[in-house]
Short mmCIF file of N, CA and C in Angstrom, two decimals:
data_model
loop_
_atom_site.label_atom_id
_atom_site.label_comp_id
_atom_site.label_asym_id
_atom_site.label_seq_id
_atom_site.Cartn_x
_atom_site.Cartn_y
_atom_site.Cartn_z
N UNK A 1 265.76 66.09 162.01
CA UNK A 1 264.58 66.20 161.21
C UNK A 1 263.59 65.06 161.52
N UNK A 2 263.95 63.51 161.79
CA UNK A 2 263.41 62.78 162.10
C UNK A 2 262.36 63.14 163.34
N UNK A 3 262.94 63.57 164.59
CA UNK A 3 262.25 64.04 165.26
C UNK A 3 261.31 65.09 165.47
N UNK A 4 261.51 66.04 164.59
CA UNK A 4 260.64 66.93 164.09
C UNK A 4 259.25 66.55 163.35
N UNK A 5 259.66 65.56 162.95
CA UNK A 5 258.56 64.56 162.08
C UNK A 5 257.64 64.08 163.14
N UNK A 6 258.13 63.43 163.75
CA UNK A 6 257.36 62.57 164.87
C UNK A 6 257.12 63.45 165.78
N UNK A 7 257.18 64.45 166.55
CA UNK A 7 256.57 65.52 167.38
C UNK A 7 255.38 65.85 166.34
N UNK A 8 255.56 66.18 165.16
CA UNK A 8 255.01 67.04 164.23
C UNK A 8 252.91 65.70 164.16
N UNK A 9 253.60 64.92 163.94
CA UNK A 9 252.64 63.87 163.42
C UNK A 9 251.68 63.50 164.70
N UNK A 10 252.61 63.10 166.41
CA UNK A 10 252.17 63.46 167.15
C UNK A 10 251.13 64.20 167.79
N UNK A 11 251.13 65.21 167.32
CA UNK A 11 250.51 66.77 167.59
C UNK A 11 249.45 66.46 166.91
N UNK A 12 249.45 66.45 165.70
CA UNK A 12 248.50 66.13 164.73
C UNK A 12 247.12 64.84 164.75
N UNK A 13 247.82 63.75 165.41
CA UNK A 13 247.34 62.82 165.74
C UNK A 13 246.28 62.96 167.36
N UNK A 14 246.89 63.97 168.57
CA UNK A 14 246.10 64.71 169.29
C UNK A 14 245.11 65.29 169.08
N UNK A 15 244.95 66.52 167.93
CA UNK A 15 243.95 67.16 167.19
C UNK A 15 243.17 66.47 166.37
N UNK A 16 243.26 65.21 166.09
CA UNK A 16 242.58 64.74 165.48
C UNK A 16 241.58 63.21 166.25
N UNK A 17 242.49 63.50 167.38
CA UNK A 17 242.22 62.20 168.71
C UNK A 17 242.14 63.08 169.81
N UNK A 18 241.23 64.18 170.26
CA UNK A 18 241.68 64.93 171.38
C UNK A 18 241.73 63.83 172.70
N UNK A 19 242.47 63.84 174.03
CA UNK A 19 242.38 63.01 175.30
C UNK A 19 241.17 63.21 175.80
N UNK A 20 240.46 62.27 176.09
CA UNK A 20 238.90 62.41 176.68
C UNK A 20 239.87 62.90 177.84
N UNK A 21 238.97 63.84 178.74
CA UNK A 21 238.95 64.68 179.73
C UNK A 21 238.26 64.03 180.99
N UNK A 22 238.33 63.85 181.90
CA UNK A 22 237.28 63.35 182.55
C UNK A 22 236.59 62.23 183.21
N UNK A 23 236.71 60.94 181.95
CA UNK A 23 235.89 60.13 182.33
C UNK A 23 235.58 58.93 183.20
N UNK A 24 236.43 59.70 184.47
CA UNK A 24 236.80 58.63 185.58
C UNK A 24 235.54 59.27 186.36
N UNK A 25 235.23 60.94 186.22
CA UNK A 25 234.37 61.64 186.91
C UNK A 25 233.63 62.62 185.93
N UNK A 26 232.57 62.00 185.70
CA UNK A 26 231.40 62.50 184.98
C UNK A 26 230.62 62.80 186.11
N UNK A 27 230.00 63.92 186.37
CA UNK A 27 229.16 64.24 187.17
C UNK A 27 227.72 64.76 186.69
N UNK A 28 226.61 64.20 186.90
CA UNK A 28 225.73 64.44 186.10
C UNK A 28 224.47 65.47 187.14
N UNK A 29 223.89 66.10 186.67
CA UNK A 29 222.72 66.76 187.41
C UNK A 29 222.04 66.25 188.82
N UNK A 30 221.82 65.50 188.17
CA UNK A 30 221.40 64.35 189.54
C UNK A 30 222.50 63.84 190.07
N UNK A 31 223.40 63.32 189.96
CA UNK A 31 224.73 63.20 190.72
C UNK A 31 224.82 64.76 192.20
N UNK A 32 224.77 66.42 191.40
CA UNK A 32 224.62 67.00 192.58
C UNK A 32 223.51 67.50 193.19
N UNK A 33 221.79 66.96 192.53
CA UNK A 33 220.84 67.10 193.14
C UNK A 33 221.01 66.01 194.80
N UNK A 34 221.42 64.88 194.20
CA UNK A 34 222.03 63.69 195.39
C UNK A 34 222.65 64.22 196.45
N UNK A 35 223.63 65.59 196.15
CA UNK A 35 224.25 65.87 197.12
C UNK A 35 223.92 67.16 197.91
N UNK A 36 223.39 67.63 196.90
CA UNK A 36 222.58 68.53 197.91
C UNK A 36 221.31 68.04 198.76
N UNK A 37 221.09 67.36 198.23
CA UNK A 37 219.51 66.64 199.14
C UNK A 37 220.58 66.04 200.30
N UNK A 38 221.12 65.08 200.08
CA UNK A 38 222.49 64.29 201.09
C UNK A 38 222.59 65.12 202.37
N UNK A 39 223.36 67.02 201.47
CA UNK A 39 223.85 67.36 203.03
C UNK A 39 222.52 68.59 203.28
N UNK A 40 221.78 68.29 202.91
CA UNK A 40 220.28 69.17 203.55
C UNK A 40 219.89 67.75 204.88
N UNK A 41 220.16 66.77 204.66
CA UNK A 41 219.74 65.88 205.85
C UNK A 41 220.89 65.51 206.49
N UNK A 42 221.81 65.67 206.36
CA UNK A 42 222.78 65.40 207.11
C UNK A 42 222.77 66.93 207.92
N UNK A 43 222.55 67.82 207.68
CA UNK A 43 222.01 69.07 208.66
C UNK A 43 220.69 69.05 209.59
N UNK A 44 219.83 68.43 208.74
CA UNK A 44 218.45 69.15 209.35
C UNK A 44 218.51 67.75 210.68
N UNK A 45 219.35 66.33 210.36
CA UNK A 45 219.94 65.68 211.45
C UNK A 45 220.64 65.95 212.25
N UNK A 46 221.62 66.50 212.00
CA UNK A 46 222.66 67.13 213.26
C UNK A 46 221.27 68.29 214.14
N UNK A 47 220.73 69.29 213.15
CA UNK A 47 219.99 69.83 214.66
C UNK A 47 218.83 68.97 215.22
N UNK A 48 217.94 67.78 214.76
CA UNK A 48 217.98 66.92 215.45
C UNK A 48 218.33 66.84 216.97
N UNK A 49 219.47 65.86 216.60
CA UNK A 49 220.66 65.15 217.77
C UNK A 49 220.48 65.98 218.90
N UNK A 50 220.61 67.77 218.61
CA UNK A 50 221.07 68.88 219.64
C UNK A 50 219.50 68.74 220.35
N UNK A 51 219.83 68.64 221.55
CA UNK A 51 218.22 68.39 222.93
C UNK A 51 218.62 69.65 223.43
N UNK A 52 217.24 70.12 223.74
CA UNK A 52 217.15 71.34 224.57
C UNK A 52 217.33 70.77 225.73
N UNK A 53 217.91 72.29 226.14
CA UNK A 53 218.15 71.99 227.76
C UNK A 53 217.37 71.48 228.28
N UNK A 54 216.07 72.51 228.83
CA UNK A 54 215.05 72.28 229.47
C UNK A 54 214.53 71.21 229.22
N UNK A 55 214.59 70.43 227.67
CA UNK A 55 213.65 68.93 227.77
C UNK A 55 215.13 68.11 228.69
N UNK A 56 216.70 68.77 228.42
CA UNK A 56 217.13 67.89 229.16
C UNK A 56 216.70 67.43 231.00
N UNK A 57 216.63 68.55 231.15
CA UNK A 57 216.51 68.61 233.04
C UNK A 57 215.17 68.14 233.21
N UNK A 58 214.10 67.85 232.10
CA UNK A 58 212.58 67.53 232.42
C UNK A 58 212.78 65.84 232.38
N UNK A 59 213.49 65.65 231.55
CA UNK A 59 214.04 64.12 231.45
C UNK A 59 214.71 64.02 232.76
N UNK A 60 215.53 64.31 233.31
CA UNK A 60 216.28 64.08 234.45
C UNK A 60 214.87 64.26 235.82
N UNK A 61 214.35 64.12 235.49
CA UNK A 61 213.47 64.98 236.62
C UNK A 61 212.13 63.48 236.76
N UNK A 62 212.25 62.83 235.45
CA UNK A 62 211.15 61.99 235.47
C UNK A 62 211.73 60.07 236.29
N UNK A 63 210.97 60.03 237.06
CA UNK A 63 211.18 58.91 237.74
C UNK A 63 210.75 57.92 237.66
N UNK A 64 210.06 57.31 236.30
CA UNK A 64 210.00 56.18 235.78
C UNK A 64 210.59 55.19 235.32
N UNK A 65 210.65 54.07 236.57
CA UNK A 65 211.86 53.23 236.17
C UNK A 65 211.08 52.11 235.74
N UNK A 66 211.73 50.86 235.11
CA UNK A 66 210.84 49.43 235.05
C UNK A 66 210.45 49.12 235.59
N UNK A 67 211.30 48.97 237.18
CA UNK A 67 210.60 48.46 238.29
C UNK A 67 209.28 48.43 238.64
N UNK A 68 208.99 50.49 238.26
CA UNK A 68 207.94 50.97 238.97
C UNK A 68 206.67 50.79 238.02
N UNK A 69 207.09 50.56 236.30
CA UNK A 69 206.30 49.75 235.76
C UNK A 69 205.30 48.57 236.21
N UNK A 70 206.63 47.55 236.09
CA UNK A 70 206.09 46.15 236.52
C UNK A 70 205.21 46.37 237.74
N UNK A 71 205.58 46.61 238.66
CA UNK A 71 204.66 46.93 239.89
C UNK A 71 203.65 47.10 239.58
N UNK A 72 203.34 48.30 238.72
CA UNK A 72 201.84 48.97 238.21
C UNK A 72 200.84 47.65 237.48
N UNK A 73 201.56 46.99 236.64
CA UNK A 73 201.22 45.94 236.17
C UNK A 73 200.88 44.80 236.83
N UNK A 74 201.62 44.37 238.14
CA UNK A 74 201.32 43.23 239.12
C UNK A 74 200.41 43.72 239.63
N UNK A 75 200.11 45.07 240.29
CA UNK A 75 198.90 45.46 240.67
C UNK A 75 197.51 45.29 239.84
N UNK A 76 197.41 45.82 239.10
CA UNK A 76 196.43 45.41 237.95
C UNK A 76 195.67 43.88 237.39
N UNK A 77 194.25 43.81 237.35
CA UNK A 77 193.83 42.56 237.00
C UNK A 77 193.90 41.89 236.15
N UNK A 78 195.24 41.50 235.28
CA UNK A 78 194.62 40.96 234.18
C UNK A 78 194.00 39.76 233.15
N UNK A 79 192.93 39.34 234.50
CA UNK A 79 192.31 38.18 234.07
C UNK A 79 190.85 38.67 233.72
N UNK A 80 190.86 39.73 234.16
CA UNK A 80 189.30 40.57 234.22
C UNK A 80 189.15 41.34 232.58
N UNK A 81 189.24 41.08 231.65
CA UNK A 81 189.47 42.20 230.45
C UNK A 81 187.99 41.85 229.24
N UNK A 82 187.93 43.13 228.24
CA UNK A 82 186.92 43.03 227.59
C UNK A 82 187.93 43.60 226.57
N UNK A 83 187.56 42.17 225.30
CA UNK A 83 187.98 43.05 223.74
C UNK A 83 187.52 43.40 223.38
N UNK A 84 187.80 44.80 222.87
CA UNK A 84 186.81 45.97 222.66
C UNK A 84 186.94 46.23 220.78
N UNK A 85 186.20 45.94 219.55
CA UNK A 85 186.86 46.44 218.34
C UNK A 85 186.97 47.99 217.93
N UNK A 86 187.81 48.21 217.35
CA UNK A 86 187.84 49.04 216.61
C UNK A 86 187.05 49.30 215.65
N UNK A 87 186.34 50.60 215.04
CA UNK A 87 186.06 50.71 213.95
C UNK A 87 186.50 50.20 212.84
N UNK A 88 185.85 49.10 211.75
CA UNK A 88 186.49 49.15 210.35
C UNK A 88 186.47 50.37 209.81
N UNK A 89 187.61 50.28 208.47
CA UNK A 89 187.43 51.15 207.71
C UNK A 89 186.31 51.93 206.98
N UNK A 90 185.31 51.05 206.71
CA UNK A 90 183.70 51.58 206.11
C UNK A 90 182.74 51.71 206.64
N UNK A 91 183.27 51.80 208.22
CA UNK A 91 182.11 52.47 209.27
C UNK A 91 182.65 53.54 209.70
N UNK A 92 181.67 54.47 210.21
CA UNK A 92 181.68 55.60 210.68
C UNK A 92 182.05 55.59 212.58
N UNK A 93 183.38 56.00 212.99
CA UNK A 93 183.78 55.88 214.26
C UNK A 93 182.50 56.08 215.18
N UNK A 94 182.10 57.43 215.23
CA UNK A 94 181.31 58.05 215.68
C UNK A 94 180.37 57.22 216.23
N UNK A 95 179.89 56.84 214.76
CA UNK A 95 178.67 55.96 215.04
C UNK A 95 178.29 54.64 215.97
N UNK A 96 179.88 54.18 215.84
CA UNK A 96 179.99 52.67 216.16
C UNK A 96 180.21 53.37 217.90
N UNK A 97 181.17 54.06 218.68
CA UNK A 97 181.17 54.16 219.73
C UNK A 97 179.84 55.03 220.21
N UNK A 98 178.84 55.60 219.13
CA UNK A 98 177.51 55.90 220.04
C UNK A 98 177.03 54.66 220.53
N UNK A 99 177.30 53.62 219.37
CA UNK A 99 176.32 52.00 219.87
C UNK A 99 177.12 51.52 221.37
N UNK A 100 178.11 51.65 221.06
CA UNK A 100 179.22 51.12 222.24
C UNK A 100 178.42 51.49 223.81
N UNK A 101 178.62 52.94 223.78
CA UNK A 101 178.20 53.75 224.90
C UNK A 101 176.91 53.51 225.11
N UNK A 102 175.79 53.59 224.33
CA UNK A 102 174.50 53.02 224.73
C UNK A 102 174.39 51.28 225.29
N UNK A 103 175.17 50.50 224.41
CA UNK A 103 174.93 48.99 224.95
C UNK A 103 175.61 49.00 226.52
N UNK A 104 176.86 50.14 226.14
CA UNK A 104 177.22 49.78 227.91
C UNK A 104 176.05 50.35 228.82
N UNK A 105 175.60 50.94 228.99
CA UNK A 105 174.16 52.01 229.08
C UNK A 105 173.19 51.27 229.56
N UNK A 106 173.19 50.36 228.75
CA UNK A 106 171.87 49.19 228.94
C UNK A 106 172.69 48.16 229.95
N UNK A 107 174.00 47.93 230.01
CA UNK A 107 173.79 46.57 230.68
C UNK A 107 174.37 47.06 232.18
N UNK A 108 174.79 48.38 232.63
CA UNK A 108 175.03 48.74 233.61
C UNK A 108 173.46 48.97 234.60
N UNK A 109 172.47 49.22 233.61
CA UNK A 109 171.34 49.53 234.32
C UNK A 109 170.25 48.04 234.68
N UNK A 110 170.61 47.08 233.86
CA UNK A 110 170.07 46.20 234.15
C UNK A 110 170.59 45.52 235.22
#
């Protein structure tokens, strides 16, 4: 009977204390928005990675080495140079390389 008691009270003490379920792994909405976003790029990367053929064999095909760099570069003057600006932001490109093209304009003819 003793033990009947204590199973009994047991039980009782469950239903009235149920075992949290779970709470090592709560997974929340955003927990599997995370993972679906996760393996949408861990895909749209893998096809990435995959090179077409044809750009492969166009790569194999190109013969630009450093060497043939530097060369291009030793050939070249570069003590002879003009800094040229860029447009600021609150000018109009257009405008500024019409002036460009005319001043060169003028001093080629003089």
């Amino acid at each position: 009977m003793i033990g009947t008691a204590a199973a009994a009270a047991e039980c009782l003490n469950e239903v009235q204390h149920p075992p949290k379920k779970g709470i090592h792994l709560r997974v929340t909405e955003q927990d599997y928005a995370f993972l679906l976003a996760g393996t949408f790029m861990l895909l749209s990367s893998c096809k990435l990675a995959q090179v077409d053929p044809a750009l492969k064999e166009k790569l194999k095909q190109n013969t630009v080495t450093l060497e043939s760099e530097y060369e291009k570069l030793e050939k070249s003057d570069l003590n002879n140079w003009e800094n040229i600006r860029g447009p600021s932001l609150w000018e109009d490109s257009r405008t500024v390389q019409k002036q460009r093209r005319e001043a060169l304009h003028l001093k080629q003819s003089d």
